[in-house]
Coordinates of C-alpha atoms and ligand atoms in Angstrom, one line a residue:
M10 CA 0.0 0.0 0.0
P11 CA 1.7 3.3 -1.0
E12 CA 2.1 5.9 1.6
G13 CA 0.1 8.4 -0.5
D14 CA -3.1 6.5 -0.2
M15 CA -2.4 6.0 3.5
A16 CA -2.3 9.7 4.2
K17 CA -5.7 10.3 2.7
P18 CA -8.5 10.3 5.3
L19 CA -10.9 7.5 4.6
L20 CA -13.9 9.4 5.8
G21 CA -14.3 12.8 4.2
H22 CA -16.8 14.0 6.7
R23 CA -14.9 12.9 9.8
S24 CA -14.3 16.4 11.1
M25 CA -18.0 17.0 11.2
E26 CA -18.6 14.1 13.5
G27 CA -16.2 15.5 16.1
D28 CA -12.6 14.5 16.8
P29 CA -12.5 10.7 17.1
S30 CA -9.5 11.1 19.4
T31 CA -11.9 12.2 22.1
M32 CA -13.4 8.8 22.2
P33 CA -12.0 6.5 24.9
A34 CA -11.1 3.8 22.3
A35 CA -9.1 6.1 20.0
G36 CA -5.4 5.9 20.1
R37 CA -5.2 2.5 21.8
T38 CA -3.1 -0.3 20.5
I39 CA -5.0 -3.0 18.6
G40 CA -3.7 -6.4 17.7
V41 CA -4.4 -8.3 14.5
L42 CA -3.6 -12.0 14.2
G43 CA -3.1 -13.2 10.7
S44 CA -1.7 -11.4 7.6
G45 CA -4.2 -12.2 5.0
D46 CA -6.5 -9.9 3.0
F47 CA -8.8 -9.2 5.9
A48 CA -6.0 -8.6 8.4
R49 CA -4.2 -6.2 5.9
S50 CA -7.4 -4.2 5.2
L51 CA -8.2 -4.1 8.9
A52 CA -4.7 -2.9 9.8
I53 CA -4.9 -0.1 7.1
R54 CA -8.2 1.1 8.3
L55 CA -7.2 1.0 12.0
V56 CA -4.0 3.0 11.3
C57 CA -6.0 5.5 9.3
S58 CA -8.4 5.8 12.2
G59 CA -5.6 6.7 14.6
F60 CA -5.0 3.4 16.3
K61 CA -1.6 1.8 16.9
V62 CA -1.6 -1.6 15.3
V63 CA 0.5 -4.7 16.0
V64 CA 0.1 -7.5 13.6
G65 CA 0.9 -11.1 14.7
S66 CA 2.1 -13.4 11.9
R67 CA 3.8 -16.8 11.8
N68 CA 6.2 -15.3 9.4
P69 CA 6.5 -11.5 10.1
K70 CA 9.7 -10.9 8.0
R71 CA 8.0 -12.0 4.8
K72 CA 4.7 -10.3 5.5
A73 CA 5.9 -7.0 6.9
G74 CA 6.1 -5.4 3.4
L75 CA 2.4 -5.9 2.8
F76 CA 1.4 -3.7 5.7
P77 CA 1.5 0.1 6.2
S78 CA 4.8 1.1 7.7
A79 CA 2.9 2.6 10.7
A80 CA 1.8 -0.9 11.7
E81 CA 4.2 -3.1 13.6
V82 CA 4.4 -6.6 12.2
T83 CA 5.9 -9.2 14.5
F84 CA 5.5 -12.8 15.8
Q85 CA 2.1 -13.8 17.1
A86 CA 3.2 -14.0 20.8
E87 CA 5.0 -10.7 20.6
A88 CA 2.0 -8.9 19.1
V89 CA -0.5 -10.3 21.6
K90 CA 1.6 -9.2 24.6
K91 CA 1.4 -5.5 23.5
T92 CA -2.4 -5.2 23.4
D93 CA -5.7 -6.1 25.1
V94 CA -7.9 -6.2 22.0
I95 CA -7.0 -8.7 19.3
F96 CA -8.8 -9.2 16.0
V97 CA -8.4 -12.9 15.0
A98 CA -8.3 -12.6 11.2
V99 CA -7.6 -16.3 10.8
F100 CA -10.0 -19.0 9.4
R101 CA -11.8 -21.2 11.9
E102 CA -9.9 -24.3 10.7
H103 CA -6.7 -22.7 12.0
Y104 CA -8.0 -21.5 15.4
S105 CA -6.6 -24.5 17.1
T106 CA -3.1 -23.6 15.9
L107 CA -3.4 -20.5 18.1
C108 CA -3.7 -22.6 21.3
D109 CA 0.0 -22.1 22.1
L110 CA -0.9 -18.5 22.8
A111 CA -3.5 -19.3 25.4
D112 CA -1.4 -18.0 28.3
V113 CA -0.5 -14.7 26.8
L114 CA -4.1 -14.2 25.5
A115 CA -5.7 -14.8 28.9
G116 CA -7.9 -12.0 30.1
K117 CA -7.9 -10.2 26.7
I118 CA -10.6 -9.4 24.2
L119 CA -10.7 -11.6 21.1
V120 CA -12.7 -10.3 18.2
D121 CA -13.9 -13.1 15.9
V122 CA -14.3 -11.8 12.4
S123 CA -14.7 -15.1 10.6
N124 CA -17.2 -16.0 8.0
N125 CA -18.2 -19.4 6.6
T126 CA -18.1 -20.4 3.0
E127 CA -21.2 -22.4 3.4
V128 CA -23.9 -22.5 6.0
N129 CA -22.3 -23.7 9.2
H130 CA -22.4 -27.4 9.6
H131 CA -20.7 -27.3 13.0
K132 CA -22.6 -27.5 16.2
E133 CA -21.5 -24.1 17.4
S134 CA -20.7 -20.8 15.7
N135 CA -17.1 -19.9 14.9
A136 CA -17.1 -17.4 17.8
E137 CA -18.4 -19.9 20.3
Y138 CA -15.8 -22.3 19.1
L139 CA -13.1 -19.7 19.6
A140 CA -14.5 -19.0 23.1
S141 CA -14.4 -22.7 24.0
L142 CA -10.7 -22.8 22.9
F143 CA -9.8 -19.8 25.0
P144 CA -12.0 -19.9 28.1
A145 CA -9.8 -17.2 29.8
C146 CA -10.5 -14.7 27.0
T147 CA -13.6 -12.6 26.3
V148 CA -14.8 -13.2 22.8
V149 CA -16.7 -10.6 20.8
K150 CA -18.3 -11.4 17.4
G151 CA -18.1 -8.7 14.8
F152 CA -16.9 -7.2 11.6
N153 CA -17.7 -10.3 9.5
V154 CA -20.4 -8.5 7.6
V155 CA -18.0 -6.0 6.2
S156 CA -15.7 -7.1 3.4
A157 CA -12.0 -6.4 3.1
W158 CA -12.9 -4.2 0.3
T159 CA -15.3 -2.1 2.4
L160 CA -12.7 -1.7 5.0
Q161 CA -10.2 -0.3 2.6
S162 CA -12.5 1.8 0.5
G163 CA -14.1 3.5 3.4
A164 CA -17.5 3.1 5.1
R165 CA -19.1 5.7 2.9
D166 CA -19.2 3.1 0.1
G167 CA -20.9 -0.2 1.0
N168 CA -22.8 -0.9 4.1
K169 CA -21.8 1.0 7.2
Q170 CA -23.3 -1.4 9.8
V171 CA -21.1 -3.7 11.9
L172 CA -23.1 -6.3 13.8
I173 CA -21.6 -7.1 17.2
C174 CA -22.5 -9.6 19.9
S175 CA -20.9 -10.9 23.0
N176 CA -21.7 -12.2 26.5
N177 CA -19.6 -9.5 28.0
Q178 CA -21.1 -6.0 27.9
E179 CA -17.9 -4.3 28.7
A180 CA -16.0 -5.9 25.9
K181 CA -18.9 -5.4 23.5
R182 CA -18.8 -1.7 24.3
T183 CA -15.1 -1.5 23.7
V184 CA -15.4 -3.1 20.2
A185 CA -18.4 -1.0 19.4
E186 CA -16.4 2.1 20.1
I187 CA -13.5 0.9 18.0
A188 CA -16.0 0.3 15.1
Q189 CA -17.4 3.8 15.6
V190 CA -13.9 5.4 15.5
M191 CA -13.3 3.5 12.3
G192 CA -16.4 5.1 10.8
F193 CA -18.8 2.2 11.1
T194 CA -22.2 2.0 12.8
P195 CA -22.1 -0.7 15.5
V196 CA -25.3 -2.6 15.9
D197 CA -25.8 -4.5 19.2
M198 CA -27.1 -8.0 18.4
G199 CA -27.2 -9.2 22.0
C200 CA -25.3 -12.1 23.5
M201 CA -23.1 -14.8 21.9
S202 CA -26.0 -17.0 20.9
S203 CA -26.6 -14.5 18.0
A204 CA -23.2 -15.3 16.5
C205 CA -24.5 -18.0 14.4
E206 CA -27.1 -15.7 12.9
I207 CA -24.5 -13.0 12.3
E208 CA -22.2 -15.5 10.6
N209 CA -24.9 -16.6 8.2
I210 CA -25.8 -13.1 7.1
P211 CA -23.0 -12.7 4.5
L212 CA -24.1 -16.1 3.0
R213 CA -27.6 -14.9 2.3
L214 CA -28.1 -13.8 -1.3
L215 CA -30.9 -11.2 -1.4
P216 CA -33.3 -13.4 0.7
A217 CA -36.4 -11.3 0.0
W218 CA -35.9 -11.6 -3.7
K219 CA -35.8 -15.3 -4.1
I220 CA -39.5 -16.1 -4.3
P221 CA -40.3 -13.0 -6.5
I222 CA -37.5 -13.9 -8.9
L223 CA -38.6 -17.5 -9.1
L224 CA -42.1 -16.3 -9.7
A225 CA -41.1 -13.9 -12.5
L226 CA -39.0 -16.6 -14.1
G227 CA -41.8 -19.1 -13.9
L228 CA -44.3 -16.7 -15.4
F229 CA -41.9 -15.8 -18.1
L230 CA -41.4 -19.4 -19.1
C231 CA -45.1 -20.1 -19.3
F232 CA -45.9 -17.0 -21.4
F233 CA -42.9 -17.5 -23.5
T234 CA -43.9 -21.1 -24.3
Y235 CA -47.4 -19.9 -25.1
N236 CA -46.2 -17.1 -27.4
L237 CA -43.7 -19.3 -29.1
I238 CA -46.4 -21.8 -30.0
R239 CA -48.7 -19.1 -31.2
Q240 CA -46.2 -17.0 -33.2
V241 CA -43.7 -19.5 -34.4
I242 CA -44.7 -23.1 -34.1
H243 CA -48.3 -22.7 -35.1
P244 CA -47.6 -20.8 -38.4
Y245 CA -44.9 -23.4 -39.2
I246 CA -47.2 -26.4 -38.8
R247 CA -50.2 -24.7 -40.5
E248 CA -48.5 -22.9 -43.3
Q249 CA -44.9 -24.2 -43.3
K250 CA -43.8 -20.6 -42.7
N251 CA -40.4 -20.0 -41.0
K252 CA -40.9 -17.4 -38.3
L253 CA -37.9 -18.3 -36.2
Y254 CA -36.6 -14.8 -36.5
K255 CA -39.4 -13.6 -34.2
I256 CA -38.0 -15.4 -31.2
P257 CA -35.4 -13.0 -29.9
I258 CA -37.5 -9.8 -30.1
E259 CA -41.1 -10.2 -30.9
V260 CA -41.8 -13.3 -28.8
V261 CA -39.9 -11.9 -25.9
N262 CA -41.7 -8.5 -26.3
T263 CA -45.1 -10.1 -26.1
T264 CA -44.0 -12.2 -23.1
L265 CA -42.5 -9.3 -21.0
P266 CA -45.7 -7.1 -20.7
C267 CA -47.8 -10.2 -19.9
V268 CA -45.4 -11.0 -17.0
A269 CA -45.4 -7.3 -16.0
Y270 CA -49.2 -7.3 -15.8
V271 CA -49.6 -10.5 -13.9
M272 CA -46.9 -9.4 -11.4
L273 CA -48.5 -6.1 -11.0
S274 CA -51.8 -7.7 -10.2
L275 CA -50.0 -10.0 -7.7
V276 CA -48.8 -6.8 -5.9
Y277 CA -52.3 -5.6 -5.3
L278 CA -54.2 -8.9 -4.9
P279 CA -52.9 -9.8 -1.4
G280 CA -54.2 -6.4 -0.1
V281 CA -57.6 -7.2 -1.4
L282 CA -57.5 -10.7 0.2
A283 CA -56.3 -9.2 3.4
A284 CA -59.2 -6.7 3.4
C285 CA -61.6 -9.5 2.6
S286 CA -60.3 -11.6 5.5
Q287 CA -60.7 -8.6 7.8
L288 CA -64.3 -8.0 6.7
Y289 CA -65.1 -11.7 7.0
Y290 CA -63.8 -11.9 10.6
G291 CA -64.9 -8.4 11.5
T292 CA -61.6 -7.5 13.0
K293 CA -58.2 -6.3 12.1
Y294 CA -56.6 -7.8 15.2
R295 CA -56.4 -11.3 13.8
R296 CA -53.3 -12.8 12.4
F297 CA -53.2 -13.4 8.7
P298 CA -52.3 -16.9 7.6
D299 CA -48.6 -17.2 7.0
W300 CA -48.8 -17.4 3.2
L301 CA -50.7 -14.2 3.0
D302 CA -48.4 -12.5 5.5
Q303 CA -45.4 -13.6 3.3
W304 CA -47.1 -12.4 0.2
L305 CA -47.9 -9.0 1.7
Q306 CA -44.3 -8.6 2.6
H307 CA -43.0 -9.5 -0.9
R308 CA -45.1 -6.9 -2.7
K309 CA -42.3 -4.4 -3.0
Q310 CA -40.0 -6.9 -4.7
I311 CA -42.8 -8.2 -6.9
G312 CA -43.7 -4.6 -7.9
L313 CA -40.1 -3.8 -8.8
L314 CA -39.8 -6.9 -10.9
S315 CA -43.0 -5.9 -12.7
F316 CA -41.5 -2.5 -13.3
F317 CA -38.3 -4.2 -14.6
C318 CA -40.3 -6.3 -17.1
A319 CA -42.3 -3.3 -18.2
A320 CA -39.2 -1.2 -18.7
L321 CA -37.6 -3.9 -20.8
H322 CA -40.8 -4.2 -22.8
A323 CA -40.7 -0.5 -23.6
V324 CA -37.1 -0.7 -24.8
Y325 CA -37.9 -3.7 -26.9
S326 CA -41.0 -1.9 -28.4
L327 CA -39.0 1.2 -29.3
C328 CA -36.5 -1.1 -31.1
L329 CA -39.2 -2.9 -33.2
P330 CA -39.0 -0.5 -36.2
M331 CA -35.2 -0.7 -36.1
R332 CA -35.1 -4.3 -37.3
R333 CA -34.2 -5.3 -40.8
S334 CA -37.3 -7.6 -40.9
H335 CA -39.4 -4.6 -40.3
R336 CA -37.8 -2.7 -43.2
Y337 CA -38.4 -5.6 -45.5
Q338 CA -42.0 -5.8 -44.5
L339 CA -42.4 -2.1 -45.1
I340 CA -40.9 -2.3 -48.6
E341 CA -43.1 -5.4 -49.3
T342 CA -46.2 -3.5 -48.3
A343 CA -45.2 -0.6 -50.5
V344 CA -44.6 -2.8 -53.5
K345 CA -48.0 -4.6 -52.9
Q346 CA -49.6 -1.2 -52.7
V347 CA -48.2 -0.2 -56.1
M348 CA -49.1 -3.5 -57.6
W349 CA -52.7 -3.2 -56.4
K350 CA -52.8 0.4 -57.4
K351 CA -54.0 1.3 -54.0
M352 CA -53.3 4.9 -52.9
N353 CA -54.6 5.1 -49.4
I354 CA -54.1 2.3 -46.9
W355 CA -54.7 4.6 -43.9
V356 CA -57.1 2.9 -41.5
E357 CA -58.3 5.6 -39.0
E358 CA -59.4 3.1 -36.4
E359 CA -56.0 1.3 -36.3
V360 CA -54.1 4.5 -36.2
W361 CA -56.0 5.7 -33.2
R362 CA -55.7 2.3 -31.5
M363 CA -52.0 2.4 -31.7
E364 CA -51.7 6.0 -30.6
I365 CA -53.8 5.4 -27.5
Y366 CA -52.1 2.1 -26.9
I367 CA -48.7 3.6 -26.8
S368 CA -49.6 6.8 -25.0
V369 CA -51.2 4.8 -22.2
G370 CA -48.2 2.5 -22.1
I371 CA -45.9 5.5 -21.6
I372 CA -48.1 6.9 -18.8
A373 CA -48.2 3.5 -17.1
L374 CA -44.5 3.2 -17.4
G375 CA -44.1 6.7 -15.9
L376 CA -46.3 5.9 -12.9
L377 CA -44.4 2.6 -12.4
S378 CA -41.1 4.4 -12.5
L379 CA -42.4 6.8 -9.8
L380 CA -43.3 3.8 -7.6
A381 CA -40.0 2.2 -8.3
I382 CA -38.0 5.3 -7.5
T383 CA -39.8 6.1 -4.3
S384 CA -39.2 2.5 -3.1
L385 CA -35.4 3.1 -3.1
P386 CA -34.6 3.3 0.6
S387 CA -32.7 6.5 0.3
I388 CA -35.6 8.3 -1.4
A389 CA -38.3 6.6 0.7
N390 CA -36.5 7.9 3.8
S391 CA -36.5 11.5 2.5
L392 CA -40.3 11.4 2.1
N393 CA -42.6 11.7 5.0
W394 CA -45.2 8.9 5.3
R395 CA -47.9 11.0 3.7
E396 CA -45.9 11.8 0.6
F397 CA -44.9 8.1 0.4
S398 CA -48.4 6.7 0.7
F399 CA -49.7 9.3 -1.7
I400 CA -47.3 8.1 -4.3
Q401 CA -47.5 4.4 -3.4
V402 CA -51.2 4.1 -3.0
K403 CA -53.2 7.1 -4.2
L404 CA -51.3 7.9 -7.4
T405 CA -51.6 4.3 -8.6
F406 CA -55.3 4.2 -7.9
S407 CA -54.9 1.2 -5.5
G408 CA -57.2 2.9 -2.9
P409 CA -59.5 3.9 -1.4
H410 CA -59.7 0.8 0.7
T411 CA -62.7 -1.4 0.9
D412 CA -62.4 -1.7 4.7
H413 CA -63.9 1.6 5.7
G414 CA -67.5 0.6 5.8
G415 CA -67.5 -0.6 9.4
Q416 CA -65.9 1.5 12.1
R417 CA -64.1 -1.4 13.7
L418 CA -62.1 -2.0 10.6
T419 CA -60.8 1.5 10.0
C420 CA -57.5 2.8 10.8
H421 CA -55.0 0.3 9.8
P422 CA -51.5 1.6 10.4
S423 CA -50.1 -0.5 7.6
T424 CA -51.9 1.3 4.8
S425 CA -52.3 4.7 3.4
L426 CA -53.8 6.9 6.1
L427 CA -55.3 9.4 3.7
W428 CA -58.7 8.0 4.1
H429 CA -58.7 7.8 7.9
G430 CA -60.4 11.0 8.7
N431 CA -63.4 9.4 10.3
C432 CA -61.6 6.8 12.4
K433 CA -63.0 6.3 15.9
L434 CA -60.1 4.4 17.3
C435 CA -57.9 7.2 16.3
T436 CA -57.5 10.3 18.4
G437 CA -56.6 12.2 15.3
V438 CA -58.8 15.1 14.1
K439 CA -60.7 14.7 10.9
G440 CA -58.4 14.7 7.9
K441 CA -55.4 14.1 10.2
P442 CA -53.6 10.8 10.0
C443 CA -53.9 8.4 12.9
R444 CA -50.2 7.7 13.0
S445 CA -47.7 10.4 13.6
T446 CA -44.6 8.4 13.4
P447 CA -42.9 8.2 10.0
L448 CA -44.0 5.4 7.8
R449 CA -41.3 2.7 7.6
A450 CA -43.2 0.6 5.2
P451 CA -46.9 0.2 4.9
W452 CA -46.6 -3.4 5.6
S453 CA -44.5 -3.2 8.7
H454 CA -46.2 -5.5 11.2
G455 CA -46.9 -5.3 14.9
T456 CA -46.8 -1.5 15.0
P457 CA -48.5 -0.3 18.2
H458 CA -51.7 1.5 17.3
P459 CA -51.7 5.1 18.5
G460 CA -55.1 4.4 20.1
G461 CA -53.3 2.2 22.6
D462 CA -54.1 -1.3 21.4
T463 CA -51.4 -3.3 19.6
E464 CA -52.1 -4.5 16.1
R465 CA -51.9 -8.3 15.8
Ligands
FAD24 C1 -42.6 -0.7 -8.9 C2 -43.3 -0.8 -7.5 C3 -42.6 -0.5 -6.4 C4 -43.2 -0.6 -5.1 N1 -42.5 -0.3 -4.0 C5 -43.1 -0.3 -2.8 C6 -42.4 0.2 -1.7 O1 -41.2 0.5 -1.7 N2 -43.1 0.2 -0.5 C7 -44.4 -0.1 -0.4 O2 -45.0 0.1 0.7 N3 -45.1 -0.6 -1.5 C8 -44.5 -0.7 -2.7 N4 -45.1 -1.2 -3.8 C9 -46.4 -1.9 -3.6 C10 -47.7 -1.0 -3.6 O3 -47.5 0.3 -3.7 C11 -48.4 -1.5 -2.3 O4 -49.2 -2.5 -2.7 C12 -49.2 -0.4 -1.6 O5 -48.3 0.4 -0.9 C13 -50.2 -1.0 -0.7 O6 -51.4 -0.3 -0.7 P1 -52.8 -1.0 -0.9 O7 -53.7 0.1 -1.2 O8 -52.7 -2.1 -1.9 O9 -53.2 -1.4 0.5 P2 -52.8 -2.8 1.3 O10 -51.6 -2.5 2.2 O11 -52.7 -3.9 0.4 O12 -54.1 -2.9 2.2 C14 -55.3 -3.3 1.8 C15 -56.1 -3.7 3.0 O13 -55.6 -4.9 3.5 C16 -55.5 -4.9 4.9 N5 -54.1 -5.0 5.3 C17 -53.0 -5.0 4.5 N6 -51.8 -5.2 5.2 C18 -52.2 -5.5 6.4 C19 -51.4 -5.8 7.6 N7 -50.1 -6.0 7.5 N8 -52.1 -6.0 8.7 C20 -53.5 -5.9 8.8 N9 -54.2 -5.6 7.7 C21 -53.6 -5.4 6.6 C22 -56.1 -3.6 5.4 O14 -57.4 -3.8 5.6 C23 -56.0 -2.7 4.1 O15 -57.0 -1.7 4.1 C24 -44.5 -1.1 -5.0 C25 -45.2 -1.4 -6.2 C26 -44.7 -1.3 -7.4 C27 -45.4 -1.6 -8.7
NDP25 N1 -11.5 -11.4 3.1 C1 -12.6 -10.8 3.5 O1 -13.2 -10.0 2.8 C2 -13.3 -11.2 4.8 C3 -12.7 -12.1 5.7 N2 -13.2 -12.5 6.9 C4 -12.7 -13.5 7.8 O2 -11.3 -13.1 8.1 C5 -10.5 -14.2 8.3 C6 -9.3 -14.1 7.5 O3 -9.7 -14.0 6.1 P1 -8.7 -13.6 5.0 O4 -7.8 -12.6 5.5 O5 -9.5 -13.4 3.8 O6 -7.9 -15.0 4.8 P2 -6.4 -15.2 4.3 O7 -6.2 -16.6 3.8 O8 -6.0 -14.2 3.3 O9 -5.5 -15.0 5.6 C7 -5.5 -16.0 6.6 C8 -4.3 -15.7 7.5 O10 -4.4 -16.5 8.6 C9 -3.1 -16.6 9.2 N3 -2.9 -17.9 9.8 C10 -2.7 -18.1 11.1 N4 -2.6 -19.4 11.4 C11 -2.7 -20.1 10.3 C12 -2.6 -21.4 9.9 N5 -2.4 -22.4 10.9 N6 -2.7 -21.8 8.6 C13 -2.9 -20.8 7.7 N7 -3.0 -19.5 8.0 C14 -2.9 -19.1 9.3 C15 -2.1 -16.4 8.0 O11 -1.3 -15.4 8.4 P3 0.3 -15.6 8.8 O12 0.8 -16.5 7.8 O13 0.9 -14.3 8.9 O14 0.2 -16.2 10.2 C16 -3.0 -16.0 6.9 O15 -2.5 -14.8 6.2 C17 -11.4 -15.4 8.0 O16 -12.0 -16.0 9.2 C18 -12.5 -14.8 7.2 O17 -13.7 -15.5 7.3 C19 -14.4 -11.8 7.3 C20 -15.0 -10.9 6.5 C21 -14.5 -10.6 5.2
HEM26 C1 -42.9 3.5 -23.1 C2 -43.8 2.6 -22.8 C3 -44.4 1.5 -23.7 C4 -44.4 1.4 -25.1 C5 -43.7 2.3 -26.1 C6 -45.1 0.2 -25.4 C7 -45.3 -0.2 -26.7 C8 -46.0 -1.4 -27.0 C9 -46.1 -1.9 -28.3 C10 -45.5 -1.3 -29.6 C11 -46.8 -3.1 -28.2 C12 -47.2 -4.0 -29.4 C13 -46.2 -5.1 -29.4 C14 -46.5 -6.2 -30.3 O1 -47.6 -6.2 -30.9 O2 -45.7 -7.1 -30.4 C15 -47.1 -3.3 -26.9 C16 -47.9 -4.3 -26.4 C17 -48.2 -4.5 -25.1 N1 -47.9 -3.6 -24.0 FE1 -46.8 -2.0 -24.2 N2 -45.6 -0.3 -24.3 C18 -45.2 0.5 -23.2 C19 -45.4 0.2 -21.9 C20 -46.2 -0.8 -21.4 C21 -46.5 -1.0 -20.0 C22 -46.0 -0.2 -18.8 C23 -47.3 -2.1 -19.9 C24 -47.9 -2.8 -18.7 C25 -47.3 -3.0 -17.6 C26 -47.5 -2.6 -21.3 C27 -48.3 -3.7 -21.6 C28 -48.4 -4.2 -22.9 C29 -49.2 -5.3 -23.2 C30 -49.9 -6.2 -22.2 C31 -49.1 -5.5 -24.6 C32 -49.7 -6.6 -25.4 C33 -48.7 -7.7 -25.7 C34 -49.2 -8.6 -26.8 O3 -49.8 -9.6 -26.5 O4 -48.8 -8.3 -28.0 N3 -46.9 -1.7 -22.1 N4 -46.6 -2.2 -26.1
CU27 CU1 -56.3 5.7 13.8
FE28 FE1 -57.1 2.1 5.3

């Protein structure tokens, strides 16, 4: 790592957050065991954040060149002696090779940063395993959710959160402070039993998206097969016409809007089912069945995928006239027109149909884009709940709700509150919303009702 890069502060806005040297953790000596990618990034970041760093390696001479000159690289036992807080940047498989250090490590804080390459098949989490190897040490789990790359490039890129857990409050606080000085946001995840959960987080691949993506793929496959039979296979069998050229654009372009439409209806259908269930049972304080609950919670992802398909459809549609096949067809029509000596082939009805078709398509796409943009967390957070629900519900004509006939059903905190003026449960004035707290997501569950009773 060149010195030039080292001199640059990693956090541009650090001065605004106050001098980190005033924090109790700042300036202390931190140990790092291991000299791999993670150890190196950690050392660089720690040095830049004003800590003294000692790196413990099995082969310090060979590895010293990889670390910033401000960090001291020495033998494992030497390094451990100089500090009370040690990051163990070694894989779980090699934890047992550190057992020789047990005596020097006694009474110190070990930070377990390890991840698994697959879901843990061991009985206990890596951190609990480390704790069992070193009973005289205090083990804190943390930093595994940030990558070596995030550490080096600064917390302003990537996720700022560092999840921390430990059975020792004191040690947890110390590590949280270190994380804070490094520019991260520590999140207290409780005691050591959470370690397993924390270790599995980096293994998850967009968990909320799995079902919606499978759904979209399944729908795409069904509609694609249908359109393929209709537009390619059927003409071939009936008239021996070769229409294979239609597959890449035309068949895909008739498939995409169908998927978009079905997905869009799947966004709003569960709300209707939920309302029906509430009307049927005459209460909103009844748990929805799990499948409906899951469905309600996946609406955002389903909606975004619908938007994605619609946007692709628009791009495909705009490219239709660009194709060579389209040019040939135009010329063919013109030649036929000349041959038939027909001057005017203008059909008023078809012209209007297409004009309306496309203009409505453009408006629909515009509204969908608005929904999609406001569902980006950074934008959603900058809107207050009323603006958010105005865009998400009113602008897309998904309301007003059907549940406002009976007083008992009114005032559901998970929905747009624009129609809640006459809510009796609510202490709000007419026209005023019943919930003053900012809207996290209309489907966030278990929110206490401002009238006092807790939903579900
Ligand atoms: C591109 C795109 C992006 C989207 N992004 C977002 C987004 O970021 N955030 C977002 O909120 N929506 C998003 N949506 C989804 C859509 O806007 C929501 O469906 C809408 O916010 C919910 O309003 P609704 O009128 O359907 O009411 P629903 O919430 O469906 O409510 C209908 C009725 O069901 C009952 N009900 C619903 N949920 C519950 C519950 N949890 N507990 C008890 N009763 C309940 C109530 O009686 C309610 O009146 C997106 C959609 C699209 C197409
Ligand atoms: N890379 C990343 O982005 C992230 C890594 N992590 C975790 O950090 C830890 C280290 O990862 P990473 O730096 O990528 O791995 P590397 O393979 O790059 O480094 C592992 C280091 O462990 C040290 N080590 C100590 N004892 C042994 C031993 N017996 N056998 C082999 N190596 C030993 C070695 O240092 P030496 O030879 O100097 O002793 C080696 O450099 C892992 O637990 C990983 O899960 C967590 C989050 C992200
Ligand atoms: C800029 C926006 C859009 C443009 C320019 C556009 C254009 C077109 C065109 C040219 C067709 C005819 C395609 C063909 O016959 O093969 C079409 C069909 C269709 N569009 Fe759009 N569209 C747009 C947005 C949308 C949106 C947002 C939706 C719905 C979510 C949608 C739904 C459909 C449907 C269902 C069809 C019929 C598919 C078929 O069976 O042929 N369109 N669109
Ligand atoms: Cu209310
Ligand atoms: Fe409502």
